Amino acid sequence: MGQQPRARIKVDTDRVIGVVDPRLFGNFAEHLGRCIYGGIFDEGSPLADSDGYRRDVMEAARGLGVSLLRWPGGNFASGYNWKDGIGPRDKRPVRPEGAWGGVEPNRFGTDEFLRYCERLGVQPYICINAGLGTIEEAREWVEYVNESRHTYWADQRRKNGRDKPYGVKYWGLGNEIDGPWQLGHKNAEDYTKFALEAAKAMRRADESIALIASGSSNFRGDWVTWNRVVLERLKSEIDFISLHTYIGNRENNFERFLAASADLDERIEVVEGLIRAAQAGAANPRPIHIAFDEWNVWYRARGGGEFATGRTRLEEIYNYEDALAMGMFFNSFFRHANIVTIANLAQLVNVIAPIFTNEKGLFLQPIYFPIAEYGKQRGNVALNALVTSPEYEVPGKGKLKYLDVSASYDGKGKAVYLNVLNRGENMDISARIDNVEGKPDAQVDVWEMNHAGLKATHTFGDDHKVRPVTRTVRVSLRANGFTYTFPRHSLTILKLKL
Ligand code: AHR
């Protein structure tokens, strides 16, 4: 207990992986439980503005630094007809909802979503219905949203109060179509036929859109083949392939829980390889990146069967160790910044979310804080830091470093950010930190999340205990570096000024 084994972190601002894309700080809002109704949108609530948007949720979403918002699902998307959600609200149909077993009042639809994004200053990302929907509906949706001429659907938009096209750039070609739980689930052959024609038709409506193919929903079964076929058949049309993953501490083993980075790194690298393989030999291949457009910790609030129509609201209450997992996810995304350029936390509010409301207010879950903090590194370049660290053995994954690290560099501000997760449950780790290109300033800014109780949670009126602290420390420099001790089970971001 408590010994301080030595680790080493060496940063070199020339070893650039790629830009920390602002779209890595995306989020997701699905018609599910209380994410939209009672979360984002709460008509008649004293906390909502005249359009029905919850002001407190908007403020919390701003603080989270959301850049891109995916909507309307998720599984919901595969049964959704967007035409139900436009026009006068009181005339919209109320429908049974097939993915999660609720009733959809359709009071929040395309215009409400896109106005919300504009208010929030985030880019919208719409996922089409590639389950029960048709290609023509998808094409018409693009026309409704983006067409500037006087066409039927553009004029419907004008009738509904919006003259100027919204200019939605990001369009998902369906959600988790590989999953048997999905309404309108398809095999890879049928999906790629559909998606190819949908892409063609949607681009005829607006050729400037970016398209995201439905990659493997998780990493079960033959996920490699699904992704290979999707890439092979859709490579000339798509800009991104989407991946999803949810993790959980089912074994109640802290160090194994945070070993999920090994899977994450491996899967990203496999899909990167599949992208390269699909493009091999082409003179001028269309660039394709990974959109990790659903990720989070999710294992407690799952309802009946994992994807059963369980009428569950997915109201996961997050604890301190889940907050550390946020650092683990971002470290992996940063380490693969050349290929992962979109990521959407699932989801924004109430449903597996960092923001949790009731009719009187909200509280911020522990996972909120690392997400907001990593977001401040957007636009930096991710660096390939050299890390040596004491290791631990994880069944099925081999040896893993206790320190899980990513780094980024802000060239304008001349600062290196070191993001260090110490996943040693009971082990402080002292590390020698060196900057190859010269002496850093002896004053180092520290952001640290640390709590004695791994299972500590927040609730209404009590959301201050699992929060980060910040301080500036004076390190004692030797050559180009110094020694710093990363406390057991903590997440630290060090800002070194060069
Ligand atoms: O985010 C919750 C659900 O998880 C989404 O609807 C689905 O895409 C995924 O399986």
Short mmCIF file of C-alpha atoms and ligand atoms in Angstrom, two decimals, residues 28 30 74-75 100 175-176 244 246 294 298 307 314 346-347 352, ligand 1:
data_model
loop_
_atom_site.label_atom_id
_atom_site.label_comp_id
_atom_site.label_asym_id
_atom_site.label_seq_id
_atom_site.Cartn_x
_atom_site.Cartn_y
_atom_site.Cartn_z
CA PHE A 28 -26.53 12.72 -28.09
CA GLU A 30 -32.67 10.50 -27.98
CA GLY A 74 -30.44 5.73 -31.15
CA ASN A 75 -32.86 2.87 -31.43
CA TRP A 100 -38.35 1.58 -26.03
CA ASN A 175 -28.44 3.45 -36.12
CA GLU A 176 -27.06 0.05 -35.07
CA HIS A 244 -20.61 2.41 -30.30
CA TYR A 246 -20.77 0.95 -23.42
CA GLU A 294 -22.31 6.50 -28.72
CA TRP A 298 -23.93 1.98 -18.87
CA PHE A 307 -32.18 -4.33 -25.36
CA LEU A 314 -31.98 4.34 -18.39
CA ALA A 346 -24.60 8.97 -24.86
CA GLN A 347 -26.53 10.94 -23.70
CA ILE A 352 -27.27 7.72 -19.11
O1 AHR B 1 -28.08 5.15 -25.89
C1 AHR B 1 -28.98 4.14 -25.60
C2 AHR B 1 -29.12 3.13 -26.74
O2 AHR B 1 -27.94 2.39 -26.85
C3 AHR B 1 -29.32 3.70 -28.11
O3 AHR B 1 -30.66 3.97 -28.39
C4 AHR B 1 -28.82 2.60 -29.01
O4 AHR B 1 -28.31 3.09 -30.22
C5 AHR B 1 -27.79 1.90 -28.17
O5 AHR B 1 -27.94 0.55 -28.20
#
